[in-house]
Tab-separated table of C-alpha atoms in Angstrom:
chain	number	residue	atom	x	y	z
A	1	MET	CA	-30.960	-5.462	-0.783
A	2	HIS	CA	-29.134	-2.859	-2.857
A	3	ARG	CA	-32.073	-0.435	-2.869
A	4	VAL	CA	-32.506	-0.839	0.880
A	5	LYS	CA	-28.818	-0.139	1.360
A	6	VAL	CA	-28.898	2.970	-0.829
A	7	ARG	CA	-31.934	4.304	1.042
A	8	VAL	CA	-30.343	3.673	4.429
A	9	VAL	CA	-27.162	5.413	3.293
A	10	GLU	CA	-29.159	8.386	1.979
A	11	ASP	CA	-31.110	8.533	5.238
A	12	ALA	CA	-27.846	8.409	7.191
A	13	LEU	CA	-26.341	11.261	5.148
A	14	ASP	CA	-29.566	13.300	5.524
A	15	ALA	CA	-29.575	12.721	9.279
A	16	ASN	CA	-25.906	13.673	9.388
A	17	ALA	CA	-26.551	16.933	7.522
A	18	THR	CA	-29.295	17.845	10.002
A	19	ILE	CA	-27.075	17.229	13.035
A	20	ALA	CA	-24.151	18.999	11.348
A	21	ARG	CA	-26.378	22.109	11.034
A	22	ALA	CA	-27.240	21.868	14.738
A	23	ASN	CA	-23.535	21.638	15.581
A	24	ARG	CA	-22.857	24.624	13.374
A	25	ASP	CA	-25.529	26.673	15.143
A	26	ASP	CA	-23.949	25.824	18.497
A	27	PHE	CA	-20.475	26.713	17.205
A	28	GLU	CA	-21.691	30.061	15.852
A	29	ARG	CA	-23.524	30.877	19.075
A	30	ALA	CA	-20.330	30.188	21.049
A	31	GLY	CA	-18.195	32.098	18.528
A	32	VAL	CA	-15.911	29.142	17.909
A	33	THR	CA	-14.370	28.351	14.527
A	34	VAL	CA	-14.106	24.632	13.791
A	35	VAL	CA	-11.587	22.763	11.643
A	36	ASN	CA	-11.966	19.171	10.475
A	37	LEU	CA	-8.456	17.697	10.092
A	38	MET	CA	-8.336	14.626	7.854
A	39	SER	CA	-5.712	12.320	6.324
A	40	ALA	CA	-4.697	8.718	5.718
A	41	PRO	CA	-3.364	6.779	8.718
A	42	GLY	CA	0.097	7.956	9.701
A	43	ALA	CA	0.229	11.080	7.506
A	44	GLY	CA	1.213	13.147	10.545
A	45	LYS	CA	-1.938	14.949	11.745
A	46	THR	CA	-1.019	14.637	15.424
A	47	THR	CA	2.622	15.586	14.943
A	48	LEU	CA	1.502	18.596	12.901
A	49	LEU	CA	-0.837	19.668	15.701
A	50	GLU	CA	1.962	19.224	18.262
A	51	ARG	CA	4.158	21.571	16.206
A	52	VAL	CA	1.443	24.084	15.403
A	53	LEU	CA	0.180	24.335	18.976
A	54	ALA	CA	3.537	24.055	20.785
A	55	ASP	CA	3.769	27.807	21.382
A	56	GLY	CA	0.062	28.508	21.193
A	57	LEU	CA	-1.698	30.211	18.330
A	58	GLY	CA	-1.413	33.923	19.099
A	59	ASP	CA	-4.270	35.053	21.304
A	60	LEU	CA	-6.575	32.259	20.160
A	61	ARG	CA	-7.952	29.860	22.723
A	62	VAL	CA	-7.643	26.462	21.054
A	63	GLY	CA	-9.219	23.110	21.872
A	64	VAL	CA	-8.829	19.699	20.235
A	65	LEU	CA	-11.292	16.879	19.710
A	66	GLU	CA	-9.431	13.639	19.014
A	67	GLY	CA	-11.172	10.988	16.949
A	68	ASP	CA	-9.738	7.474	16.991
A	69	VAL	CA	-11.063	3.987	16.394
A	70	GLN	CA	-9.604	2.948	19.716
A	71	GLY	CA	-7.195	4.176	22.417
A	72	SER	CA	-6.084	7.612	23.509
A	73	LEU	CA	-2.484	7.712	22.240
A	74	ASP	CA	-2.981	10.928	20.258
A	75	ALA	CA	-5.029	12.672	22.948
A	76	ASP	CA	-2.328	11.817	25.484
A	77	ARG	CA	0.331	13.341	23.206
A	78	LEU	CA	-1.662	16.555	22.753
A	79	ALA	CA	-2.651	16.856	26.419
A	80	ARG	CA	1.018	17.660	27.124
A	81	LEU	CA	0.511	20.921	25.224
A	82	HIS	CA	-1.875	22.276	27.847
A	83	VAL	CA	-4.780	22.720	25.468
A	84	PRO	CA	-8.103	21.118	26.331
A	85	VAL	CA	-8.318	17.762	24.546
A	86	VAL	CA	-11.367	15.524	24.420
A	87	GLN	CA	-11.013	11.941	23.196
A	88	LEU	CA	-13.729	10.424	21.051
A	89	ASN	CA	-13.544	6.710	20.214
A	90	THR	CA	-15.637	5.599	17.268
A	91	GLY	CA	-15.931	2.184	18.898
A	92	GLU	CA	-16.821	-1.218	17.605
A	93	GLY	CA	-18.827	-2.300	14.573
A	94	PHE	CA	-18.650	-1.500	10.873
A	95	GLY	CA	-20.246	1.775	9.840
A	96	GLY	CA	-19.455	3.585	13.036
A	97	GLU	CA	-15.734	3.339	13.282
A	98	CYS	CA	-14.073	4.510	10.111
A	99	HIS	CA	-14.911	8.231	10.337
A	100	LEU	CA	-16.348	10.885	12.613
A	101	ASP	CA	-19.898	11.970	11.890
A	102	ALA	CA	-21.867	14.957	13.119
A	103	ASN	CA	-23.570	12.939	15.843
A	104	MET	CA	-20.315	11.632	17.314
A	105	VAL	CA	-18.981	15.188	17.431
A	106	ARG	CA	-22.274	16.358	18.963
A	107	SER	CA	-22.019	13.727	21.679
A	108	ALA	CA	-18.623	15.151	22.655
A	109	LEU	CA	-19.748	18.793	22.838
A	110	PRO	CA	-20.894	18.645	26.490
A	111	ALA	CA	-17.298	17.760	27.420
A	112	LEU	CA	-16.028	20.922	25.698
A	113	ALA	CA	-16.402	24.424	27.149
A	114	LEU	CA	-17.214	25.923	23.739
A	115	ASP	CA	-17.632	29.433	25.181
A	116	ASP	CA	-14.008	29.324	26.314
A	117	LEU	CA	-12.697	28.489	22.835
A	118	ASP	CA	-11.983	30.487	19.690
A	119	LEU	CA	-10.798	27.575	17.568
A	120	LEU	CA	-11.682	23.889	17.835
A	121	ILE	CA	-9.608	21.429	15.821
A	122	VAL	CA	-11.236	18.057	15.227
A	123	GLU	CA	-8.751	15.346	14.310
A	124	ASN	CA	-10.656	12.769	12.273
A	125	VAL	CA	-9.991	9.027	11.984
A	126	GLY	CA	-7.142	8.226	9.581
A	127	ASN	CA	-8.986	7.331	6.370
A	128	LEU	CA	-8.992	8.768	2.833
A	129	VAL	CA	-12.527	7.691	1.946
A	130	CYS	CA	-15.440	7.961	4.387
A	131	PRO	CA	-14.558	11.117	6.398
A	132	ALA	CA	-14.952	13.139	3.180
A	133	GLU	CA	-18.689	12.356	3.099
A	134	PHE	CA	-19.644	13.440	6.611
A	135	ARG	CA	-19.739	17.144	7.464
A	136	ILE	CA	-19.551	17.761	11.202
A	137	GLY	CA	-20.574	21.431	11.222
A	138	GLU	CA	-17.038	22.666	10.588
A	139	ASP	CA	-15.907	25.969	9.007
A	140	ALA	CA	-12.987	24.454	7.131
A	141	ARG	CA	-11.488	21.069	6.280
A	142	ILE	CA	-7.757	20.485	6.098
A	143	MET	CA	-6.346	17.409	4.414
A	144	VAL	CA	-2.829	16.218	5.207
A	145	SER	CA	-1.040	14.143	2.580
A	146	SER	CA	2.372	12.649	3.317
A	147	VAL	CA	4.991	12.494	0.557
A	148	ALA	CA	5.649	8.891	1.657
A	149	GLU	CA	2.176	7.971	0.363
A	150	GLY	CA	3.092	8.800	-3.228
A	151	ASP	CA	2.210	11.532	-5.715
A	152	ASP	CA	-0.729	9.633	-7.249
A	153	LYS	CA	-3.084	10.070	-4.304
A	154	PRO	CA	-5.255	12.948	-5.639
A	155	LEU	CA	-6.223	10.752	-8.605
A	156	LYS	CA	-6.923	7.716	-6.413
A	157	TYR	CA	-8.924	9.481	-3.671
A	158	PRO	CA	-10.411	12.468	-5.517
A	159	LEU	CA	-13.397	12.939	-3.199
A	160	MET	CA	-11.154	13.539	-0.203
A	161	PHE	CA	-8.937	15.988	-2.094
A	162	ARG	CA	-12.060	17.860	-3.210
A	163	ALA	CA	-13.580	17.917	0.277
A	164	CYS	CA	-11.122	20.371	1.796
A	165	GLU	CA	-10.168	24.023	1.777
A	166	LEU	CA	-6.454	23.406	2.417
A	167	VAL	CA	-4.127	20.552	1.456
A	168	VAL	CA	-0.983	20.220	3.568
A	169	VAL	CA	1.798	18.190	1.950
A	170	ASN	CA	3.643	16.788	4.963
A	171	LYS	CA	6.984	15.000	5.551
A	172	VAL	CA	8.849	17.042	2.919
A	173	ASP	CA	12.039	16.133	4.834
A	174	LEU	CA	11.610	12.689	3.214
A	175	LEU	CA	11.579	14.084	-0.355
A	176	PRO	CA	15.234	13.098	-1.027
A	177	HIS	CA	14.434	9.514	0.015
A	178	VAL	CA	11.125	8.765	-1.740
A	179	ASP	CA	9.848	8.787	-5.327
A	180	PHE	CA	7.536	11.763	-4.932
A	181	ASP	CA	7.303	14.393	-7.670
A	182	LEU	CA	5.873	17.506	-5.966
A	183	PRO	CA	4.999	19.386	-9.203
A	184	ALA	CA	3.257	16.240	-10.503
A	185	PHE	CA	1.319	15.929	-7.228
A	186	LEU	CA	0.245	19.582	-7.394
A	187	HIS	CA	-0.750	19.177	-11.035
A	188	ARG	CA	-2.956	16.198	-10.115
A	189	LEU	CA	-4.348	18.058	-7.118
A	190	ASP	CA	-5.291	20.958	-9.358
A	191	ALA	CA	-6.963	18.548	-11.784
A	192	VAL	CA	-9.318	17.182	-9.102
A	193	HIS	CA	-9.718	20.407	-7.063
A	194	PRO	CA	-8.797	23.451	-9.166
A	195	GLY	CA	-7.343	26.320	-7.188
A	196	VAL	CA	-7.406	24.682	-3.750
A	197	ALA	CA	-4.937	26.210	-1.276
A	198	HIS	CA	-1.890	24.086	-0.469
A	199	LEU	CA	1.145	24.294	1.781
A	200	ALA	CA	4.179	22.020	2.102
A	201	CYS	CA	5.855	21.292	5.425
A	202	SER	CA	7.613	18.817	7.657
A	203	ALA	CA	5.888	18.481	11.000
A	204	ARG	CA	8.939	16.487	12.139
A	205	THR	CA	11.580	19.145	11.429
A	206	GLY	CA	9.286	22.170	11.651
A	207	GLU	CA	10.060	23.337	8.083
A	208	GLY	CA	7.085	25.175	6.620
A	209	VAL	CA	4.911	24.716	9.717
A	210	GLY	CA	4.821	28.489	10.279
A	211	ALA	CA	2.639	28.938	7.190
A	212	VAL	CA	0.198	26.290	8.428
A	213	ARG	CA	0.087	28.074	11.788
A	214	GLU	CA	-0.643	31.393	10.044
A	215	TRP	CA	-3.412	29.836	7.932
A	216	LEU	CA	-5.045	28.448	11.084
A	217	ALA	CA	-4.544	31.652	13.095
A	218	ALA	CA	-6.260	33.693	10.371
A	219	LEU	CA	-9.189	31.283	10.039
A	220	PRO	CA	-11.516	32.719	12.734
A	221	GLU	CA	-11.214	36.180	11.159
A	222	ARG	CA	-11.842	34.751	7.665
A	223	SER	CA	-14.792	32.685	8.857
A	224	ARG	CA	-16.466	35.714	10.425
A	225	ALA	CA	-16.235	37.662	7.178
A	226	PRO	CA	-19.469	37.759	5.142
A	227	ARG	CA	-19.653	34.809	2.748
B	1	MET	CA	-32.338	4.987	13.891
B	2	HIS	CA	-29.427	3.334	15.668
B	3	ARG	CA	-31.171	-0.056	15.876
B	4	VAL	CA	-32.099	0.063	12.206
B	5	LYS	CA	-28.495	0.870	11.341
B	6	VAL	CA	-27.122	-1.986	13.442
B	7	ARG	CA	-29.557	-4.440	11.836
B	8	VAL	CA	-28.680	-3.286	8.321
B	9	VAL	CA	-24.970	-3.624	9.109
B	10	GLU	CA	-25.501	-7.129	10.537
B	11	ASP	CA	-27.548	-8.092	7.472
B	12	ALA	CA	-24.806	-6.732	5.209
B	13	LEU	CA	-22.116	-8.723	7.035
B	14	ASP	CA	-24.286	-11.873	6.952
B	15	ALA	CA	-24.899	-11.430	3.218
B	16	ASN	CA	-21.174	-10.850	2.724
B	17	ALA	CA	-20.297	-14.065	4.571
B	18	THR	CA	-22.688	-16.032	2.368
B	19	ILE	CA	-21.197	-14.661	-0.843
B	20	ALA	CA	-17.658	-15.100	0.498
B	21	ARG	CA	-18.433	-18.810	0.988
B	22	ALA	CA	-19.687	-19.036	-2.610
B	23	ASN	CA	-16.462	-17.374	-3.807
B	24	ARG	CA	-14.447	-19.808	-1.726
B	25	ASP	CA	-16.263	-22.784	-3.256
B	26	ASP	CA	-15.468	-21.448	-6.730
B	27	PHE	CA	-11.823	-20.861	-5.804
B	28	GLU	CA	-11.487	-24.392	-4.398
B	29	ARG	CA	-13.143	-25.925	-7.432
B	30	ALA	CA	-10.697	-24.087	-9.697
B	31	GLY	CA	-7.742	-24.937	-7.431
B	32	VAL	CA	-6.758	-21.302	-7.005
B	33	THR	CA	-5.342	-19.905	-3.774
B	34	VAL	CA	-6.489	-16.371	-3.004
B	35	VAL	CA	-4.722	-13.610	-1.077
B	36	ASN	CA	-6.387	-10.427	0.171
B	37	LEU	CA	-3.728	-7.681	0.252
B	38	MET	CA	-4.600	-4.766	2.520
B	39	SER	CA	-2.970	-1.570	3.832
B	40	ALA	CA	-3.406	2.138	4.412
B	41	PRO	CA	-3.239	4.386	1.321
B	42	GLY	CA	0.303	4.646	-0.004
B	43	ALA	CA	1.842	1.867	2.103
B	44	GLY	CA	3.276	0.314	-1.047
B	45	LYS	CA	1.009	-2.618	-1.973
B	46	THR	CA	1.365	-2.054	-5.721
B	47	THR	CA	5.122	-1.471	-5.613
B	48	LEU	CA	5.485	-4.645	-3.536
B	49	LEU	CA	3.496	-6.611	-6.114
B	50	GLU	CA	5.629	-5.157	-8.905
B	51	ARG	CA	8.764	-6.410	-7.127
B	52	VAL	CA	7.354	-9.758	-6.101
B	53	LEU	CA	5.959	-10.573	-9.549
B	54	ALA	CA	8.748	-9.025	-11.662
B	55	ASP	CA	10.374	-12.396	-12.349
B	56	GLY	CA	7.289	-14.502	-11.821
B	57	LEU	CA	6.630	-16.698	-8.812
B	58	GLY	CA	8.262	-20.009	-9.661
B	59	ASP	CA	5.890	-22.219	-11.603
B	60	LEU	CA	2.789	-20.539	-10.204
B	61	ARG	CA	0.335	-18.933	-12.573
B	62	VAL	CA	-0.565	-15.648	-10.883
B	63	GLY	CA	-3.406	-13.201	-11.487
B	64	VAL	CA	-4.238	-9.880	-9.838
B	65	LEU	CA	-7.558	-8.263	-9.025
B	66	GLU	CA	-7.048	-4.525	-8.467
B	67	GLY	CA	-9.492	-2.720	-6.195
B	68	ASP	CA	-9.565	1.064	-6.310
B	69	VAL	CA	-12.082	3.765	-5.538
B	70	GLN	CA	-11.471	5.223	-8.970
B	71	GLY	CA	-9.057	4.986	-11.878
B	72	SER	CA	-6.801	2.231	-13.153
B	73	LEU	CA	-3.347	3.592	-12.231
B	74	ASP	CA	-2.342	0.485	-10.278
B	75	ALA	CA	-3.787	-1.990	-12.776
B	76	ASP	CA	-1.893	-0.200	-15.558
B	77	ARG	CA	1.354	-0.513	-13.564
B	78	LEU	CA	0.839	-4.227	-12.981
B	79	ALA	CA	-0.289	-4.977	-16.536
B	80	ARG	CA	3.316	-4.295	-17.607
B	81	LEU	CA	4.329	-7.450	-15.730
B	82	HIS	CA	2.426	-9.683	-18.153
B	83	VAL	CA	0.171	-11.193	-15.498
B	84	PRO	CA	-3.601	-11.043	-16.017
B	85	VAL	CA	-4.932	-7.995	-14.151
B	86	VAL	CA	-8.597	-7.151	-13.693
B	87	GLN	CA	-9.571	-3.690	-12.452
B	88	LEU	CA	-12.447	-3.306	-10.019
B	89	ASN	CA	-13.646	0.192	-9.149
B	90	THR	CA	-15.734	0.467	-6.000
B	91	GLY	CA	-17.491	3.463	-7.509
B	92	GLU	CA	-19.525	6.258	-6.052
B	93	GLY	CA	-21.497	6.455	-2.825
B	94	PHE	CA	-20.678	5.894	0.837
B	95	GLY	CA	-20.726	2.288	1.968
B	96	GLY	CA	-19.583	0.843	-1.319
B	97	GLU	CA	-16.320	2.559	-1.954
B	98	CYS	CA	-14.033	2.202	1.047
B	99	HIS	CA	-13.372	-1.547	0.810
B	100	LEU	CA	-13.853	-4.591	-1.374
B	101	ASP	CA	-16.591	-6.968	-0.325
B	102	ALA	CA	-17.345	-10.519	-1.406
B	103	ASN	CA	-19.968	-9.411	-3.916
B	104	MET	CA	-17.644	-6.940	-5.685
B	105	VAL	CA	-15.038	-9.694	-5.986
B	106	ARG	CA	-17.722	-12.110	-7.206
B	107	SER	CA	-18.787	-9.639	-9.904
B	108	ALA	CA	-15.210	-9.630	-11.225
B	109	LEU	CA	-14.816	-13.420	-11.362
B	110	PRO	CA	-16.270	-13.820	-14.887
B	111	ALA	CA	-13.418	-11.625	-16.139
B	112	LEU	CA	-10.854	-13.978	-14.617
B	113	ALA	CA	-9.967	-17.381	-16.073
B	114	LEU	CA	-9.788	-19.014	-12.632
B	115	ASP	CA	-8.925	-22.432	-14.058
B	116	ASP	CA	-5.764	-20.952	-15.541
B	117	LEU	CA	-4.553	-19.560	-12.204
B	118	ASP	CA	-2.825	-21.047	-9.169
B	119	LEU	CA	-2.673	-17.844	-7.131
B	120	LEU	CA	-4.971	-14.821	-7.241
B	121	ILE	CA	-3.837	-11.699	-5.405
B	122	VAL	CA	-6.614	-9.226	-4.614
B	123	GLU	CA	-5.310	-5.724	-3.876
B	124	ASN	CA	-7.878	-4.082	-1.625
B	125	VAL	CA	-8.722	-0.359	-1.333
B	126	GLY	CA	-6.195	1.546	0.819
B	127	ASN	CA	-7.939	1.698	4.206
B	128	LEU	CA	-7.047	0.450	7.691
B	129	VAL	CA	-10.606	0.057	8.932
B	130	CYS	CA	-13.392	-1.386	6.775
B	131	PRO	CA	-11.537	-3.975	4.633
B	132	ALA	CA	-10.800	-5.925	7.835
B	133	GLU	CA	-14.502	-6.661	8.294
B	134	PHE	CA	-15.282	-8.114	4.872
B	135	ARG	CA	-13.998	-11.576	3.974
B	136	ILE	CA	-13.932	-12.149	0.218
B	137	GLY	CA	-13.426	-15.928	0.221
B	138	GLU	CA	-9.656	-15.654	0.503
B	139	ASP	CA	-7.172	-18.197	1.908
B	140	ALA	CA	-4.903	-15.618	3.505
B	141	ARG	CA	-4.786	-11.914	4.273
B	142	ILE	CA	-1.595	-9.877	4.100
B	143	MET	CA	-1.366	-6.459	5.686
B	144	VAL	CA	1.307	-3.997	4.590
B	145	SER	CA	2.373	-1.329	7.074
B	146	SER	CA	4.839	1.376	6.029
B	147	VAL	CA	7.429	2.606	8.534
B	148	ALA	CA	6.501	6.152	7.447
B	149	GLU	CA	3.085	5.650	9.082
B	150	GLY	CA	4.593	5.326	12.556
B	151	ASP	CA	5.101	2.515	15.059
B	152	ASP	CA	1.823	3.125	16.915
B	153	LYS	CA	-0.450	1.740	14.199
B	154	PRO	CA	-1.166	-1.738	15.673
B	155	LEU	CA	-2.633	-0.047	18.765
B	156	LYS	CA	-4.685	2.411	16.707
B	157	TYR	CA	-6.075	-0.049	14.137
B	158	PRO	CA	-6.080	-3.344	16.068
B	159	LEU	CA	-8.843	-4.997	14.048
B	160	MET	CA	-6.833	-4.716	10.830
B	161	PHE	CA	-3.672	-6.060	12.450
B	162	ARG	CA	-5.682	-8.999	13.835
B	163	ALA	CA	-7.385	-9.721	10.515
B	164	CYS	CA	-4.301	-11.031	8.711
B	165	GLU	CA	-1.994	-14.000	8.570
B	166	LEU	CA	1.102	-11.966	7.595
B	167	VAL	CA	2.196	-8.411	8.372
B	168	VAL	CA	4.732	-6.910	5.972
B	169	VAL	CA	6.623	-3.917	7.351
B	170	ASN	CA	7.470	-1.973	4.203
B	171	LYS	CA	9.759	0.984	3.336
B	172	VAL	CA	12.523	-0.096	5.737
B	173	ASP	CA	14.884	1.963	3.546
B	174	LEU	CA	13.289	4.987	5.264
B	175	LEU	CA	14.154	3.771	8.787
B	176	PRO	CA	17.167	6.137	9.128
B	177	HIS	CA	14.927	9.087	8.231
B	178	VAL	CA	11.772	8.502	10.311
B	179	ASP	CA	10.953	8.039	13.988
B	180	PHE	CA	9.989	4.388	13.778
B	181	ASP	CA	11.070	1.936	16.474
B	182	LEU	CA	10.821	-1.513	14.853
B	183	PRO	CA	11.083	-3.527	18.111
B	184	ALA	CA	8.368	-1.284	19.638
B	185	PHE	CA	6.167	-1.851	16.568
B	186	LEU	CA	6.640	-5.634	16.781
B	187	HIS	CA	5.929	-5.576	20.508
B	188	ARG	CA	2.653	-3.713	19.855
B	189	LEU	CA	1.815	-6.042	16.971
B	190	ASP	CA	2.326	-9.043	19.237
B	191	ALA	CA	0.072	-7.423	21.849
B	192	VAL	CA	-2.870	-7.161	19.437
B	193	HIS	CA	-2.148	-10.326	17.389
B	194	PRO	CA	0.085	-12.712	19.351
B	195	GLY	CA	2.368	-14.809	17.183
B	196	VAL	CA	1.331	-13.401	13.802
B	197	ALA	CA	3.943	-13.878	11.074
B	198	HIS	CA	5.806	-10.730	10.011
B	199	LEU	CA	8.450	-9.763	7.473
B	200	ALA	CA	10.299	-6.498	6.903
B	201	CYS	CA	11.221	-5.232	3.457
B	202	SER	CA	11.652	-2.312	1.110
B	203	ALA	CA	9.621	-2.760	-2.047
B	204	ARG	CA	11.506	0.245	-3.441
B	205	THR	CA	15.051	-1.137	-3.023
B	206	GLY	CA	14.114	-4.815	-3.078
B	207	GLU	CA	15.621	-5.508	0.361
B	208	GLY	CA	13.764	-8.342	2.081
B	209	VAL	CA	11.313	-8.842	-0.789
B	210	GLY	CA	12.677	-12.370	-1.391
B	211	ALA	CA	11.141	-13.561	1.877
B	212	VAL	CA	7.750	-12.119	0.915
B	213	ARG	CA	8.014	-13.885	-2.441
B	214	GLU	CA	8.832	-17.182	-0.701
B	215	TRP	CA	5.903	-16.787	1.696
B	216	LEU	CA	3.558	-16.237	-1.253
B	217	ALA	CA	5.076	-19.029	-3.356
B	218	ALA	CA	4.571	-21.517	-0.512
B	219	LEU	CA	0.978	-20.456	0.151
B	220	PRO	CA	-0.846	-22.760	-2.335
B	221	GLU	CA	0.937	-25.788	-0.840
B	222	ARG	CA	0.134	-24.639	2.724
B	223	SER	CA	-3.495	-23.928	1.821
B	224	ARG	CA	-3.968	-27.403	0.379
B	225	ALA	CA	-2.669	-29.040	3.587
B	226	PRO	CA	-5.413	-30.383	5.877
B	227	ARG	CA	-6.524	-27.746	8.384
């Protein structure tokens, strides 16, 4: 049983990598830069996007792909911003619902006018484990960590903190009210992912969100640079 | 590919149910009541246990099984309470690390002196999706939801909110500082799991923790009653 399971998992990850490459080819052809936005449930991904996209992102044409187990609450919130939003529900049944994979994203591409976008932000399912293992063809992964979750999280979910190019520490307005030691968090982050970029903000109050907006606005330019 | 995946998932859930029944038989033979404690990452499961177990739980002999992807931070915290704590790491590789299943729990049983326990609390991996699908042979499931995660969570993770006998709304000390509408949360909870028991507390300040302690202390008696 165990060997069968391991082989199926390896096959699934291989298949995912193949489809992720196909997505990536499509994204490059359309000239769209893609961000995979990940976090635990309730860390503030949607609120951060509301803040970041409220006044647009310079000249960039932005679209959002909303991944949720069920419902369209987040897509409905973002649709008010007048950016194209496509909802993707991961549906019923274990194995298909706890993360977005390359195939789910691929199935949503026909609903997106990729040629009309410069930046596509994919909001993943709230989960600190499985999303880290499934590339979707993205250029960059952003991980949002709320100070309410505690400063031990990099040590407890190291794979997720390694699987990103930017860590956003959110809800800093709560710092006076929670036991969260920011230097200790950053020290632990550096231990599991040395040198990773990080920004601190409060999506609720807007503090620090400008730097997140700038990071995102500069991403298409950075992604086009030779690697 | 899809059909193979569905069959493997069904086989895995069938195998899990079989092992969960074996666990349950062992628990009943030893006269130990078992609680599966679940939540999103950073909702406060460990802090709640620290508070609840700080002065013991009446005459009950309590043990803890700590599930984590990696590390022993939580087990180390709880070991200070002088209750037996066994650490279980779900290890590397997708499919085995985002939740506890019956077999992982079973593998830890030899390290626990079941006959010397009345109540075993199993702290699951922080995740609002997969743990809901894997019974471990427990008598009751408790789900902890932090007010910092937002009041929309029952609608976004309905399976988890259905898969429990008690919902604990934690971090109520943060209510003045977050946009969390408790009546709206309870209304949504009742929509996805009509009539489920719920308690509100702050594991950090201790407010409301007495009621959680009483619920747990009464559980062995309730579980022994004819069903």
